[in-house]
XYZ file of C-alpha atoms in Angstrom:
401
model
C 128.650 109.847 76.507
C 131.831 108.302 78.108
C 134.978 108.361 76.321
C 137.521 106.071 77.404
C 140.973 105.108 75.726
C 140.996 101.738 74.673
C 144.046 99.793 76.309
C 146.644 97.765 74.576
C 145.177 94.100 75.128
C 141.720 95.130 74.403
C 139.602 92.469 72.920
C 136.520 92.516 70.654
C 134.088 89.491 70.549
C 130.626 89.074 69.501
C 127.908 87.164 71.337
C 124.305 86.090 70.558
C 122.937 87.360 73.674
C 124.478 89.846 76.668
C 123.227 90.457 79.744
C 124.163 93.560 82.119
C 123.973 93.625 85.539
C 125.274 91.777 88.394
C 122.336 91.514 90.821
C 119.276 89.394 91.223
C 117.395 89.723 87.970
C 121.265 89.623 86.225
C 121.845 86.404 87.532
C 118.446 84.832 87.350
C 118.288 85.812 83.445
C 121.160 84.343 83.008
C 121.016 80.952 84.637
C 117.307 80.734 82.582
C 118.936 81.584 79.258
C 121.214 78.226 80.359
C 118.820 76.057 81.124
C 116.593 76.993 78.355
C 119.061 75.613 75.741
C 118.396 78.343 73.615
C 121.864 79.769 73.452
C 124.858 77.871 74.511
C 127.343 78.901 76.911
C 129.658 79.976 74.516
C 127.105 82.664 72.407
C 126.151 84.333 76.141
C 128.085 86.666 77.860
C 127.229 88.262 81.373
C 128.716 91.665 81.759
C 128.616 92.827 85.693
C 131.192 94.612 88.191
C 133.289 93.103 89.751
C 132.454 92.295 93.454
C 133.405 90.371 96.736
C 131.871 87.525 98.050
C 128.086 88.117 98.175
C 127.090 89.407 101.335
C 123.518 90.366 101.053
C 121.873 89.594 103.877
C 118.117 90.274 102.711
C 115.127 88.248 101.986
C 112.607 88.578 98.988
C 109.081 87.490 98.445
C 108.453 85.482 95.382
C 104.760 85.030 94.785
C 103.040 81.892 94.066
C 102.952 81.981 90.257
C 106.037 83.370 90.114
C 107.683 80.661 91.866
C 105.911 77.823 90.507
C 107.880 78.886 87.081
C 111.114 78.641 88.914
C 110.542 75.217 90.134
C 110.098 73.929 86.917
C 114.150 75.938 86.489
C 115.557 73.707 89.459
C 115.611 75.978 92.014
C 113.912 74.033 94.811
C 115.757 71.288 94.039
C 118.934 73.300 95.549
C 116.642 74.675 98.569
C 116.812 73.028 101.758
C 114.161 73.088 104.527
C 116.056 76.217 106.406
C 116.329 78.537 103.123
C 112.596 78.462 101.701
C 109.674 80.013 103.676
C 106.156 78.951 102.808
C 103.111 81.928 103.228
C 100.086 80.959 103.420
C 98.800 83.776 105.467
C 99.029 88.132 104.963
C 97.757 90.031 107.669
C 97.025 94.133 107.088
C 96.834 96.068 109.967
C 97.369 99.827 110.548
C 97.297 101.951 113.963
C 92.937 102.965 113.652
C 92.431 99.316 112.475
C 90.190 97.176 115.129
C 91.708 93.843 113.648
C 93.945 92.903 111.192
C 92.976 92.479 107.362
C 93.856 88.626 106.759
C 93.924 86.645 103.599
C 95.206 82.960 103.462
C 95.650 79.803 100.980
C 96.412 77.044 102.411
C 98.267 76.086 99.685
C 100.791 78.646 99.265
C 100.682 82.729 98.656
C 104.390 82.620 97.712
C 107.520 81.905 99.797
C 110.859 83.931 101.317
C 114.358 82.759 100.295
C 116.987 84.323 101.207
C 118.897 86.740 98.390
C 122.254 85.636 98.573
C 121.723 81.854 98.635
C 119.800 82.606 95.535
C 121.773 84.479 93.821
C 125.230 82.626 94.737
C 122.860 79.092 93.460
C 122.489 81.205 90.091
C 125.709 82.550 89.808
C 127.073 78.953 90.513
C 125.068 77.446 87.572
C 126.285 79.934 85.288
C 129.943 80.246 85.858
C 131.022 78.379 82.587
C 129.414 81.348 80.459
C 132.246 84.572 79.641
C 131.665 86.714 82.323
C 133.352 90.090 82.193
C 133.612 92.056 85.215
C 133.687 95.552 84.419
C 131.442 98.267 83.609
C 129.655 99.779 80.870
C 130.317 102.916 79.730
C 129.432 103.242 75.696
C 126.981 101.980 73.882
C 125.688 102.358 69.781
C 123.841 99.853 67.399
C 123.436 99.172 63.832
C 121.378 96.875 61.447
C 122.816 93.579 62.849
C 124.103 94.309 66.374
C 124.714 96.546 69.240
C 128.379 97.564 70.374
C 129.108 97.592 74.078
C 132.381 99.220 74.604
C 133.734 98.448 78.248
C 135.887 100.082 81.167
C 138.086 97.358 80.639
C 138.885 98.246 77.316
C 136.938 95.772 75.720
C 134.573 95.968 72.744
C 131.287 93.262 73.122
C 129.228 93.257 70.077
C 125.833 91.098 70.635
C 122.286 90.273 68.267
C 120.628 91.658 71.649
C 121.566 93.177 75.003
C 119.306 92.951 78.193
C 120.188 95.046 80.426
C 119.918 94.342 84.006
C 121.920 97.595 85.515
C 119.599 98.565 87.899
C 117.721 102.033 89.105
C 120.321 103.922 87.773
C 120.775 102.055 84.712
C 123.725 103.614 82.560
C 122.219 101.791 79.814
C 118.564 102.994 79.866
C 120.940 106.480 79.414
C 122.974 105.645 76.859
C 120.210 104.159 74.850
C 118.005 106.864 74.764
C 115.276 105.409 76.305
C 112.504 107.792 77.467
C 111.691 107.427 81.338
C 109.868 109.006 84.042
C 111.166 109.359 87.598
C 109.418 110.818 90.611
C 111.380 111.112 94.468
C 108.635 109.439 96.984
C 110.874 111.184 99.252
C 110.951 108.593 101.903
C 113.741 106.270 102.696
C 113.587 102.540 103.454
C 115.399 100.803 106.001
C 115.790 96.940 105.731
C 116.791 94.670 108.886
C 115.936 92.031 111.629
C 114.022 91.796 114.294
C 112.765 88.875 116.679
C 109.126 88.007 117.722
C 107.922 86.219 120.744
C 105.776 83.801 118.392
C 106.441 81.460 115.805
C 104.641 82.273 112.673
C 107.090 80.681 110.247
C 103.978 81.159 107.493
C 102.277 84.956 108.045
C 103.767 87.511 106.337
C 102.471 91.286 107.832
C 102.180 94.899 106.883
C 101.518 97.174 109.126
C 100.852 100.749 108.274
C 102.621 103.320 110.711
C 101.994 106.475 111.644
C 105.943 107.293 109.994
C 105.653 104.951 107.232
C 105.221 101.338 106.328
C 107.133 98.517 106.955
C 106.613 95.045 106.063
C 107.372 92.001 107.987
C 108.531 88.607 106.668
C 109.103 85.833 108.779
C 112.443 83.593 108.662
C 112.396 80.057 108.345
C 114.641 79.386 111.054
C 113.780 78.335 115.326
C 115.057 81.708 116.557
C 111.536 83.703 115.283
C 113.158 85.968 113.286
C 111.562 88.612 110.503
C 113.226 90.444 108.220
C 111.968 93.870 107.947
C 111.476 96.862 105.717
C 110.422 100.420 106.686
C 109.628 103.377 104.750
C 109.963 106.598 106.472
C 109.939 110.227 105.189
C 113.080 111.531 104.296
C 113.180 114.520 107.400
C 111.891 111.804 110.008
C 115.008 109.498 108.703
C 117.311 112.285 109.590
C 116.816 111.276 113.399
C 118.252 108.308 113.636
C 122.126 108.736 113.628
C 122.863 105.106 114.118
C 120.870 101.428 113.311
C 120.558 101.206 117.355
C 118.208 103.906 116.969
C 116.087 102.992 114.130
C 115.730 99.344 115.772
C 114.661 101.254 119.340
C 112.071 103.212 117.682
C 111.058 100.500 115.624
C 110.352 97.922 118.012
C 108.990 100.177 120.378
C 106.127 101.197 117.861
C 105.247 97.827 116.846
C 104.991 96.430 120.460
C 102.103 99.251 121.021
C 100.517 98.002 117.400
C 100.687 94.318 117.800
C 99.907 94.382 121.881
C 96.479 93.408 121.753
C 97.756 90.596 119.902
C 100.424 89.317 122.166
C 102.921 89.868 119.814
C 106.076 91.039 121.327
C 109.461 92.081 118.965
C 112.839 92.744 120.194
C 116.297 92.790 118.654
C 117.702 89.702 117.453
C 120.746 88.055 118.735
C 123.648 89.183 116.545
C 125.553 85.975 116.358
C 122.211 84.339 114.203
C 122.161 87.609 111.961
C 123.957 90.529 111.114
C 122.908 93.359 113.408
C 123.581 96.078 109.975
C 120.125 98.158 108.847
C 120.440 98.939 105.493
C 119.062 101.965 103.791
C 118.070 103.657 100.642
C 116.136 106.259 98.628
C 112.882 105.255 97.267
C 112.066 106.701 93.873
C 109.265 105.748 91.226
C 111.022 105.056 87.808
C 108.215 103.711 85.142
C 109.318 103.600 81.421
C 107.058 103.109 79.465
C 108.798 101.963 76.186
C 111.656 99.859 77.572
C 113.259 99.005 74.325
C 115.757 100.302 71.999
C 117.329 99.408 68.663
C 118.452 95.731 69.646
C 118.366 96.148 73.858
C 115.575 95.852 76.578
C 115.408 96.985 79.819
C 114.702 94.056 82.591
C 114.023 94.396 86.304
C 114.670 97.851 87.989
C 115.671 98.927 85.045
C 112.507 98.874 83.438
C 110.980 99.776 86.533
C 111.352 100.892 90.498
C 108.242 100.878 93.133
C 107.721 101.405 96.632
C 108.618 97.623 97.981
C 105.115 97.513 99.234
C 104.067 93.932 98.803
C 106.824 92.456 98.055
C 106.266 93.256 94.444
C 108.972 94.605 92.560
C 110.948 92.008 92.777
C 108.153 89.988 91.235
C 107.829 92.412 88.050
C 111.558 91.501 87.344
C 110.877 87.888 87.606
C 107.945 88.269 85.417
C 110.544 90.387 82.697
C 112.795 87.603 82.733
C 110.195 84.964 81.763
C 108.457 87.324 79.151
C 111.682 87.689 77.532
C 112.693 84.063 77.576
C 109.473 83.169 75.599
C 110.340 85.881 73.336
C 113.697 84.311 72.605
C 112.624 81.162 72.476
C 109.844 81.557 69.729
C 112.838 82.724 67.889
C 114.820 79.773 68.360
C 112.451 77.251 66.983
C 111.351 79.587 64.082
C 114.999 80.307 63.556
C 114.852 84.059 63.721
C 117.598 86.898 64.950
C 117.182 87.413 68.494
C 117.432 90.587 68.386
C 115.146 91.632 65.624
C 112.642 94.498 66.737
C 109.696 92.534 66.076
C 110.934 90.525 69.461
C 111.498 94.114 71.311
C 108.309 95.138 70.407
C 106.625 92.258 72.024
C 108.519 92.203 75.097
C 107.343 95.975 75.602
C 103.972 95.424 74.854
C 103.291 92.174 77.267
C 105.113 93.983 79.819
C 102.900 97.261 79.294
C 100.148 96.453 81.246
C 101.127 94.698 84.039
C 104.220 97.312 84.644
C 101.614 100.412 84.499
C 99.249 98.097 86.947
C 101.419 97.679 89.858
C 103.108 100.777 89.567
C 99.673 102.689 89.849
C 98.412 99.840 92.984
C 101.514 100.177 94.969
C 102.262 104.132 94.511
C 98.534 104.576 95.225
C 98.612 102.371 98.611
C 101.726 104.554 99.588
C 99.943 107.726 99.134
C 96.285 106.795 100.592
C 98.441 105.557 104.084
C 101.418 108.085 104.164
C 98.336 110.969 104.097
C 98.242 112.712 107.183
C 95.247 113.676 107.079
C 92.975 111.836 109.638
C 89.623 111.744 108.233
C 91.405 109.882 105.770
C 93.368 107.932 107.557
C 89.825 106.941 109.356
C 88.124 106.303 106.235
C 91.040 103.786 104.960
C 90.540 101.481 108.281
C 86.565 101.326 108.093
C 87.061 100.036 104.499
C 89.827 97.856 105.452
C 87.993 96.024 108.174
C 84.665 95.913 105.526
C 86.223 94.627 102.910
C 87.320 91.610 105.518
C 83.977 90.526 105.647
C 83.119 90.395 101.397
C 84.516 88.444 98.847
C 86.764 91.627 97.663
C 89.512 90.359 99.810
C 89.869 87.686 97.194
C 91.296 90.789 95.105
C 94.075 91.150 97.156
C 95.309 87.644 98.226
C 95.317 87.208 94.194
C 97.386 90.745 93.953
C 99.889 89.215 96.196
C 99.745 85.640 94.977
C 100.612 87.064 91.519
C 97.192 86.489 89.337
């Protein structure tokens, strides 16, 4: 563990609940604990380094059920007409395919919103909670509570801690918690690009000969989709600048999506940032996220190959597990943190965790394979299954049932 002299003007409080981690799940557990009325403003405290203004310029998919939940939360209600993205339409295609696998609702699949006006509506709505910006670096429990000690200096005692931190989670360390972690050895790249169609409402994977990338369309007049492509580690090592990747990019998806008349090119850099980020992809599945008065939420708990859209999803889904946790324990006037709670949290979660994390590794193998028979078999299936009812498996996969 850390050790870290305590400063001068140190200070010790104790909270009902604390949340860790500044990102996405962070803030979206935290404005839910508001609005709940379970705890009041005063017993919660959000712990999360301190950052500038929030620049992230990426897009996530919320599915159907998922955001149907957040609705009831407030959040379209804040949404205009140029932040949310209806989809009522996935189309599947790789390179052997003849035509595209395609399930629709009209109703709704999910939507896109962007990340930062979500998180910067969340972080809004929960600015009159004690925030501490700093990080953790210590961590023990007893009976009653568990003791986060902080790089700041200061001591935050709490009945439970959720913790929010991430892949890389310091806390999931500290804690003890058992996980397993596996390099996919591939790294994703995340960007824009521009079509020569509008098709505000049809989200698209396409599986590459170098990797998959998904493609979700912005709700804007320009055409715009915001992209993410997962490439093998050594084939990454090419491309020495974001020109590059875009080049290459583009240039394979125009031979994919010819036949179609779908044309892609790079967007205009004063309607988005021209910046491709990238990352390591890595499978983290634990399979007991709980500890003596802490559980693990979002990546935390769990990291997948972003195929589908679905990781993301699992955190929203830990976030509204937990709430119903906490809030049977508010009306039968219970400790929040009792283990009882943990226990149930870990075992809703169980299932559904270990589900997707098997679907989405397994898709990422069967298509990454280079082996051609293979390869072969995978589109024959593909472009069977469009003509059964089995489709309906998928379009609820990605719809969130």
């Amino acid at each position: 563990m850390t050790k870290s002299k305590l400063s001068n003007n140190f200070q010790k409080r104790h909270f009902k609940v604390a949340i860790v981690g500044g990102g996405l799940t962070g803030s979206l557990m935290t404005y839910i604990l508001i609005k709940s009325k379970i705890v009041t403003k005063k017993s919660l405290c959000w712990i999360k380094p301190k950052t500038k203004s929030n620049h992230d310029n990426r897009v996530s998919f919320y599915n159907y059920k998922n955001f149907q939940i957040l609705i009831k939360f407030g959040l379209k209600m804040f949404l205009n007409k140029q932040e949310i993205n209806n989809v009522n339409k996935i189309e599947i295609l790789n390179e052997k395919q003849k035509r595209p696998l395609t399930f629709e609702d009209n109703e709704n699949l999910g939507v896109i919103c962007k990340n930062a006006v979500v998180q910067n509506f969340f972080s809004t709505e929960s600015k009159n909670v004690t925030i501490i910006n700093s990080k953790v670096i210590n961590s023990s429990s007893d009976e009653y509570q568990r003791t986060l000690m902080l790089e700041s200096g200061d001591i935050i005692t709490s009945h439970i801690v959720l913790a929010a931190d991430g892949t890389n989670s310091s806390l999931r360390e500290l804690s003890k918690i058992k996980f397993f972690k596996h390099e996919l050895d591939h790294i994703a790249f995340n960007g824009y690009l521009n079509a020569n169609v509008t098709s505000d409402n049809i989200a698209r994977q396409a599986f590459l000969k170098e990797g998959p990338v998904g493609l979700l369309p912005m709700k804007d007049k320009t055409n715009n989709m915001n992209f993410v492509w997962s490439v093998n580690k050594e084939f990454a090592k090419k491309f020495k600048s974001d020109e590059k990747v875009l080049k290459f990019l583009i240039t394979k998806l125009n031979k994919l999506y010819k036949k179609y008349n779908i044309i892609f090119s790079k967007t205009n850099h004063n309607q988005l940032s021209s910046k491709t980020y990238k990352w390591p992809l890595r499978l983290i599945y634990v399979p007991k996220p709980i500890a003596n008065r802490i559980a693990l939420i979002g990546d935390a708990s769990h990291t997948i190959h972003p195929l589908a859209g679905q990781g993301f999803n699992l955190s929203l889904e830990d976030c509204f597990a937990m709430l119903d946790i906490l809030k049977n324990s508010f009306e039968t006037g219970k400790d929040f943190g009792q283990y009882e709670n943990l226990e149930k949290y870990a075992f809703q979660r169980k299932n559904r965790t270990k589900f997707m994390t098997l679907s989405t590794t397994s898709i990422f193998y069967s298509f990454t394979n280079n082996s051609y028979l293979l390869n072969a078999f995978l589109s024959l299936g593909m472009e069977n299954i469009e003509k059964t009812k089995l489709k309906n498996i998928f379009k609820n996969f990605a719809s969130g049932f």
